Amino acid sequence: MQPPGRIDHFDSMMENHDPRFLAVLRDAAEQLLAMHDTAPRVVRYVASMQKWLITQAIIALHFERKHDEARAPLTAGSLIEFFAQEQRFSKNTLTAHLAEMRAYGLLVPQDSRDKRIKPLQLSPYAETLVGQWLESHLAALDRLDGGRRVSELAEDPRRLACMHPLAVRALVFDPAWAEPPASVDLFVRTESGSNILHELICRLPMDTGRVDQPICLGPLHASEISTRHTLSRGHVQRIFSRARAEGLLLWSLPANQGDLSVSPSLLLDYARWQSVKFRAIAQAHRQSQQMIARTEPG
């Protein structure tokens, strides 16, 4: 048996489509949706790919400053600089996103001796939610390889500020994550599309094995999703219709009625895409261990 925490063991599970990983993804989707139910306004800031990338970059800048006060504070300028190399988003898009998060109280002003700049920081509430998000992913990794990452995070909260930016900087600039497979992108490029995709994944049967044929999820109506996520029924139906036209979703009866099944291509694309995130978090955990160990006395 390979020792707990080995990233190569984790990679092997991805390559071999180990059913345990699909089970972990189902549980992770349930946890993410539970977070949405608790804080729907906050979770909407990561419920599409564009919002995920910008919001996580903002959070990373906050934690980098918290971990090392020599780093630049979180400002509109530092956020624009974060994406300067790839220029993925316009300056207006970035500054508007920052302003909106501040308007909803997710970002609050930070004291500064320099009155020319207006630094921001995450509110304590938002920081707690980010900690829960990271903890849920570390728990999933622990389930896969028997590690104790969650315990280490609880024992030393400094790890959150160290680990999160490492994972996010790896993901934001990795096309394998930031540019999802077409089947996944059909969902996550839309408003709250990530939540809709999670609704599908968390309905996978507990005994799902190898994915080589459509998996039946049972009945699922657009109205259920639209009500839970405060979306128009038409918005959900349009996503369902596009997915049906691409052969990603199949219903047993006409007009999206009866039992819903999800195609192997969508499930495997989703699993491969998610594996990029879990691998980045696993590597960030290992890097944070090394960084913190160097600061320990003796």
Tab-separated table of C-alpha atoms in Angstrom:
chain	number	residue	atom	x	y	z
A	1	MET	CA	0.000	0.000	0.000
A	2	GLN	CA	1.278	3.438	-0.842
A	3	PRO	CA	1.661	5.879	2.057
A	4	PRO	CA	-1.132	8.417	2.707
A	5	GLY	CA	-0.885	11.737	0.914
A	6	ARG	CA	0.976	10.496	-2.150
A	7	ILE	CA	-0.024	12.609	-5.143
A	8	ASP	CA	1.079	9.877	-7.565
A	9	HIS	CA	-1.422	7.534	-5.890
A	10	PHE	CA	-4.101	10.163	-6.470
A	11	ASP	CA	-3.078	10.538	-10.134
A	12	SER	CA	-3.316	6.785	-10.610
A	13	MET	CA	-6.910	6.833	-9.418
A	14	MET	CA	-7.737	9.530	-11.953
A	15	GLU	CA	-6.113	7.725	-14.835
A	16	ASN	CA	-7.893	4.455	-14.030
A	17	HIS	CA	-11.314	6.095	-13.452
A	18	ASP	CA	-11.462	4.595	-9.972
A	19	PRO	CA	-15.156	4.492	-8.893
A	20	ARG	CA	-14.117	5.854	-5.486
A	21	PHE	CA	-13.287	9.182	-7.102
A	22	LEU	CA	-16.768	9.452	-8.606
A	23	ALA	CA	-18.225	8.742	-5.156
A	24	VAL	CA	-16.072	11.499	-3.692
A	25	LEU	CA	-17.212	13.898	-6.420
A	26	ARG	CA	-20.830	13.092	-5.623
A	27	ASP	CA	-20.279	13.839	-1.937
A	28	ALA	CA	-18.339	17.009	-2.773
A	29	ALA	CA	-21.200	18.212	-4.995
A	30	GLU	CA	-23.620	17.662	-2.112
A	31	GLN	CA	-21.417	19.722	0.199
A	32	LEU	CA	-21.103	22.549	-2.312
A	33	LEU	CA	-24.873	22.647	-2.758
A	34	ALA	CA	-25.322	22.626	1.027
A	35	MET	CA	-23.066	25.680	1.168
A	36	HIS	CA	-25.281	27.280	-1.475
A	37	ASP	CA	-28.384	26.622	0.625
A	38	THR	CA	-26.688	28.273	3.604
A	39	ALA	CA	-25.263	31.261	1.738
A	40	PRO	CA	-26.820	31.467	-1.749
A	41	ARG	CA	-25.767	35.068	-2.377
A	42	VAL	CA	-22.124	34.262	-1.660
A	43	VAL	CA	-21.992	30.987	-3.596
A	44	ARG	CA	-23.361	32.685	-6.703
A	45	TYR	CA	-19.960	34.381	-6.960
A	46	VAL	CA	-18.382	31.036	-7.845
A	47	ALA	CA	-21.309	29.434	-9.691
A	48	SER	CA	-20.062	30.165	-13.212
A	49	MET	CA	-16.542	29.764	-14.608
A	50	GLN	CA	-15.919	33.487	-15.068
A	51	LYS	CA	-17.123	34.316	-11.578
A	52	TRP	CA	-15.137	31.441	-10.096
A	53	LEU	CA	-11.884	32.630	-11.636
A	54	ILE	CA	-12.315	36.275	-10.617
A	55	THR	CA	-13.645	35.579	-7.125
A	56	GLN	CA	-10.943	33.038	-6.338
A	57	ALA	CA	-8.273	35.450	-7.575
A	58	ILE	CA	-9.639	38.103	-5.197
A	59	ILE	CA	-9.595	35.624	-2.327
A	60	ALA	CA	-6.040	34.553	-3.196
A	61	LEU	CA	-4.824	38.157	-3.109
A	62	HIS	CA	-6.453	38.585	0.304
A	63	PHE	CA	-4.755	35.497	1.730
A	64	GLU	CA	-1.375	36.273	0.182
A	65	ARG	CA	-1.434	39.601	1.992
A	66	LYS	CA	-2.594	37.927	5.209
A	67	HIS	CA	0.181	35.326	4.986
A	68	ASP	CA	2.869	37.876	4.105
A	69	GLU	CA	2.343	41.576	4.861
A	70	ALA	CA	5.113	42.421	2.407
A	71	ARG	CA	2.766	41.435	-0.418
A	72	ALA	CA	0.656	44.074	-2.143
A	73	PRO	CA	-2.797	44.615	-0.589
A	74	LEU	CA	-6.007	43.682	-2.357
A	75	THR	CA	-6.999	46.583	-4.606
A	76	ALA	CA	-8.482	47.005	-8.058
A	77	GLY	CA	-4.930	47.524	-9.307
A	78	SER	CA	-3.591	44.305	-7.790
A	79	LEU	CA	-6.535	42.348	-9.208
A	80	ILE	CA	-5.894	43.748	-12.681
A	81	GLU	CA	-2.201	42.902	-12.286
A	82	PHE	CA	-3.120	39.344	-11.273
A	83	PHE	CA	-4.600	38.736	-14.721
A	84	ALA	CA	-2.251	41.039	-16.642
A	85	GLN	CA	-0.241	38.262	-18.280
A	86	GLU	CA	-3.241	36.581	-19.910
A	87	GLN	CA	-5.645	39.538	-20.061
A	88	ARG	CA	-8.541	37.111	-19.701
A	89	PHE	CA	-10.910	39.807	-18.439
A	90	SER	CA	-11.301	43.522	-19.118
A	91	LYS	CA	-10.398	46.045	-16.439
A	92	ASN	CA	-14.035	47.084	-16.247
A	93	THR	CA	-15.153	43.509	-15.624
A	94	LEU	CA	-12.625	43.058	-12.822
A	95	THR	CA	-13.312	46.355	-11.079
A	96	ALA	CA	-17.082	45.862	-11.344
A	97	HIS	CA	-16.792	42.381	-9.791
A	98	LEU	CA	-14.683	43.775	-6.961
A	99	ALA	CA	-17.158	46.598	-6.349
A	100	GLU	CA	-20.108	44.194	-6.325
A	101	MET	CA	-18.475	41.927	-3.745
A	102	ARG	CA	-17.828	44.988	-1.593
A	103	ALA	CA	-21.415	46.193	-1.975
A	104	TYR	CA	-22.664	42.837	-0.661
A	105	GLY	CA	-20.303	42.987	2.324
A	106	LEU	CA	-18.037	40.154	1.219
A	107	LEU	CA	-15.148	42.619	1.030
A	108	VAL	CA	-14.552	45.328	3.619
A	109	PRO	CA	-12.083	48.250	3.749
A	110	GLN	CA	-8.654	47.592	5.219
A	111	ASP	CA	-6.764	50.206	7.210
A	112	SER	CA	-3.975	51.849	5.254
A	113	ARG	CA	-1.455	54.548	6.037
A	114	ASP	CA	-1.385	55.476	2.370
A	115	LYS	CA	-4.578	57.401	1.711
A	116	ARG	CA	-4.007	57.206	-2.049
A	117	ILE	CA	-5.021	53.562	-2.164
A	118	LYS	CA	-8.138	51.847	-0.880
A	119	PRO	CA	-7.175	48.302	0.103
A	120	LEU	CA	-9.821	45.685	0.789
A	121	GLN	CA	-9.968	42.404	2.659
A	122	LEU	CA	-12.409	39.521	2.972
A	123	SER	CA	-15.043	39.885	5.645
A	124	PRO	CA	-14.720	37.358	8.506
A	125	TYR	CA	-17.895	35.657	7.262
A	126	ALA	CA	-16.534	35.255	3.713
A	127	GLU	CA	-13.212	33.995	5.062
A	128	THR	CA	-15.024	31.349	7.091
A	129	LEU	CA	-16.875	30.147	3.988
A	130	VAL	CA	-13.627	29.879	2.032
A	131	GLY	CA	-12.210	27.803	4.873
A	132	GLN	CA	-15.190	25.472	4.626
A	133	TRP	CA	-14.726	25.199	0.854
A	134	LEU	CA	-11.076	24.243	1.216
A	135	GLU	CA	-11.783	21.884	4.106
A	136	SER	CA	-14.369	20.006	2.034
A	137	HIS	CA	-11.809	19.422	-0.708
A	138	LEU	CA	-9.119	18.342	1.754
A	139	ALA	CA	-11.593	15.914	3.313
A	140	ALA	CA	-12.247	14.423	-0.126
A	141	LEU	CA	-8.514	13.960	-0.672
A	142	ASP	CA	-8.179	12.329	2.740
A	143	ARG	CA	-10.913	9.877	1.794
A	144	LEU	CA	-9.029	8.954	-1.358
A	145	ASP	CA	-5.613	8.304	0.152
A	146	GLY	CA	-6.014	8.124	3.927
A	147	GLY	CA	-4.251	11.434	4.561
A	148	ARG	CA	-4.873	13.784	7.476
A	149	ARG	CA	-4.997	17.136	5.704
A	150	VAL	CA	-8.198	18.285	7.447
A	151	SER	CA	-6.669	17.607	10.868
A	152	GLU	CA	-3.565	19.557	9.910
A	153	LEU	CA	-5.678	22.513	8.794
A	154	ALA	CA	-7.583	22.470	12.087
A	155	GLU	CA	-4.340	22.256	14.066
A	156	ASP	CA	-2.775	25.191	12.228
A	157	PRO	CA	-5.205	27.704	10.673
A	158	ARG	CA	-2.242	29.483	9.025
A	159	ARG	CA	-2.405	26.784	6.379
A	160	LEU	CA	-5.532	28.307	4.854
A	161	ALA	CA	-3.800	31.590	3.980
A	162	CYS	CA	-0.781	29.696	2.678
A	163	MET	CA	-2.540	26.929	0.773
A	164	HIS	CA	-5.420	28.699	-0.969
A	165	PRO	CA	-3.335	31.104	-3.130
A	166	LEU	CA	-1.008	28.282	-4.191
A	167	ALA	CA	-3.931	26.221	-5.462
A	168	VAL	CA	-5.724	29.130	-7.117
A	169	ARG	CA	-2.687	30.493	-8.952
A	170	ALA	CA	-2.093	26.997	-10.308
A	171	LEU	CA	-5.707	26.641	-11.452
A	172	VAL	CA	-6.491	30.083	-12.848
A	173	PHE	CA	-3.667	29.873	-15.370
A	174	ASP	CA	-4.094	26.195	-16.239
A	175	PRO	CA	-6.164	25.772	-19.419
A	176	ALA	CA	-7.126	22.277	-18.236
A	177	TRP	CA	-9.160	23.976	-15.489
A	178	ALA	CA	-9.928	27.477	-16.783
A	179	GLU	CA	-11.043	26.177	-20.179
A	180	PRO	CA	-13.252	23.168	-19.323
A	181	PRO	CA	-14.163	20.425	-21.808
A	182	ALA	CA	-17.009	21.442	-24.114
A	183	SER	CA	-19.517	19.206	-22.299
A	184	VAL	CA	-18.708	20.825	-18.945
A	185	ASP	CA	-18.396	24.306	-20.429
A	186	LEU	CA	-21.961	24.094	-21.717
A	187	PHE	CA	-23.025	24.312	-18.071
A	188	VAL	CA	-20.374	26.362	-16.287
A	189	ARG	CA	-20.265	29.253	-18.756
A	190	THR	CA	-23.838	30.147	-17.795
A	191	GLU	CA	-25.242	31.873	-14.714
A	192	SER	CA	-25.277	29.376	-11.831
A	193	GLY	CA	-24.393	26.658	-14.334
A	194	SER	CA	-21.939	25.068	-11.913
A	195	ASN	CA	-24.764	24.581	-9.424
A	196	ILE	CA	-26.909	22.941	-12.098
A	197	LEU	CA	-24.069	20.550	-12.907
A	198	HIS	CA	-23.607	19.765	-9.211
A	199	GLU	CA	-27.319	18.979	-9.004
A	200	LEU	CA	-26.746	16.258	-11.584
A	201	ILE	CA	-23.602	14.855	-9.992
A	202	CYS	CA	-25.006	14.609	-6.477
A	203	ARG	CA	-27.841	12.426	-7.815
A	204	LEU	CA	-25.493	9.700	-9.033
A	205	PRO	CA	-26.419	6.318	-7.520
A	206	MET	CA	-24.320	5.269	-4.540
A	207	ASP	CA	-23.255	2.096	-6.344
A	208	THR	CA	-22.053	3.791	-9.545
A	209	GLY	CA	-19.153	1.762	-10.922
A	210	ARG	CA	-17.288	2.177	-14.168
A	211	VAL	CA	-18.899	4.706	-16.464
A	212	ASP	CA	-19.410	3.071	-19.840
A	213	GLN	CA	-23.109	3.738	-20.419
A	214	PRO	CA	-25.672	6.408	-19.440
A	215	ILE	CA	-26.336	6.570	-15.700
A	216	CYS	CA	-29.949	7.002	-14.609
A	217	LEU	CA	-30.477	9.762	-12.024
A	218	GLY	CA	-34.241	9.353	-11.694
A	219	PRO	CA	-36.756	12.155	-12.311
A	220	LEU	CA	-35.440	15.716	-12.139
A	221	HIS	CA	-37.482	18.701	-13.239
A	222	ALA	CA	-36.240	22.145	-14.183
A	223	SER	CA	-38.617	23.647	-11.625
A	224	GLU	CA	-36.763	21.901	-8.765
A	225	ILE	CA	-33.467	23.483	-9.783
A	226	SER	CA	-34.912	26.892	-10.597
A	227	THR	CA	-36.607	27.095	-7.204
A	228	ARG	CA	-33.544	26.020	-5.225
A	229	HIS	CA	-31.177	28.370	-7.053
A	230	THR	CA	-33.552	31.295	-7.658
A	231	LEU	CA	-33.276	30.940	-11.429
A	232	SER	CA	-35.914	31.260	-14.074
A	233	ARG	CA	-37.340	27.943	-15.196
A	234	GLY	CA	-36.683	29.009	-18.777
A	235	HIS	CA	-32.955	29.460	-18.029
A	236	VAL	CA	-32.687	25.921	-16.677
A	237	GLN	CA	-34.744	24.517	-19.540
A	238	ARG	CA	-32.475	26.180	-22.110
A	239	ILE	CA	-29.414	24.560	-20.535
A	240	PHE	CA	-31.192	21.207	-20.425
A	241	SER	CA	-32.226	21.555	-24.066
A	242	ARG	CA	-28.681	22.328	-25.208
A	243	ALA	CA	-27.340	19.396	-23.195
A	244	ARG	CA	-30.003	17.099	-24.665
A	245	ALA	CA	-29.165	18.261	-28.191
A	246	GLU	CA	-25.496	17.403	-27.557
A	247	GLY	CA	-26.432	13.954	-26.247
A	248	LEU	CA	-25.200	14.780	-22.741
A	249	LEU	CA	-28.572	14.384	-21.022
A	250	LEU	CA	-31.280	11.886	-21.959
A	251	TRP	CA	-34.891	11.591	-20.748
A	252	SER	CA	-37.001	8.460	-20.854
A	253	LEU	CA	-40.055	10.422	-22.062
A	254	PRO	CA	-40.547	13.321	-24.499
A	255	ALA	CA	-40.416	16.966	-23.384
A	256	ASN	CA	-37.765	16.315	-20.706
A	257	GLN	CA	-40.128	14.063	-18.766
A	258	GLY	CA	-39.570	10.772	-16.980
A	259	ASP	CA	-36.203	9.578	-15.716
A	260	LEU	CA	-33.101	11.607	-16.523
A	261	SER	CA	-29.849	9.904	-17.483
A	262	VAL	CA	-26.427	11.487	-17.854
A	263	SER	CA	-24.042	10.406	-20.601
A	264	PRO	CA	-20.664	8.755	-19.962
A	265	SER	CA	-18.927	11.535	-21.893
A	266	LEU	CA	-20.230	14.240	-19.547
A	267	LEU	CA	-19.397	12.255	-16.410
A	268	LEU	CA	-15.877	11.394	-17.551
A	269	ASP	CA	-15.196	14.941	-18.742
A	270	TYR	CA	-16.438	16.258	-15.395
A	271	ALA	CA	-14.281	13.799	-13.448
A	272	ARG	CA	-11.162	14.648	-15.458
A	273	TRP	CA	-11.852	18.366	-15.065
A	274	GLN	CA	-12.392	18.071	-11.329
A	275	SER	CA	-9.240	15.986	-10.995
A	276	VAL	CA	-7.267	19.046	-12.140
A	277	LYS	CA	-8.620	20.991	-9.156
A	278	PHE	CA	-8.039	18.218	-6.649
A	279	ARG	CA	-4.503	17.681	-7.911
A	280	ALA	CA	-3.758	21.410	-7.559
A	281	ILE	CA	-5.107	21.439	-4.011
A	282	ALA	CA	-3.128	18.316	-3.109
A	283	GLN	CA	0.060	19.913	-4.434
A	284	ALA	CA	-0.732	23.208	-2.667
A	285	HIS	CA	-1.143	21.290	0.583
A	286	ARG	CA	2.267	19.704	0.162
A	287	GLN	CA	3.883	23.034	-0.713
A	288	SER	CA	2.268	24.716	2.285
A	289	GLN	CA	3.658	22.012	4.564
A	290	GLN	CA	7.157	22.783	3.320
A	291	MET	CA	6.701	26.555	3.559
A	292	ILE	CA	5.374	26.448	7.105
A	293	ALA	CA	8.036	23.957	8.199
A	294	ARG	CA	10.702	26.470	7.136
A	295	THR	CA	9.237	29.069	9.492
A	296	GLU	CA	9.196	26.776	12.536
A	297	PRO	CA	11.849	27.513	15.202
A	298	GLY	CA	14.768	25.135	15.422
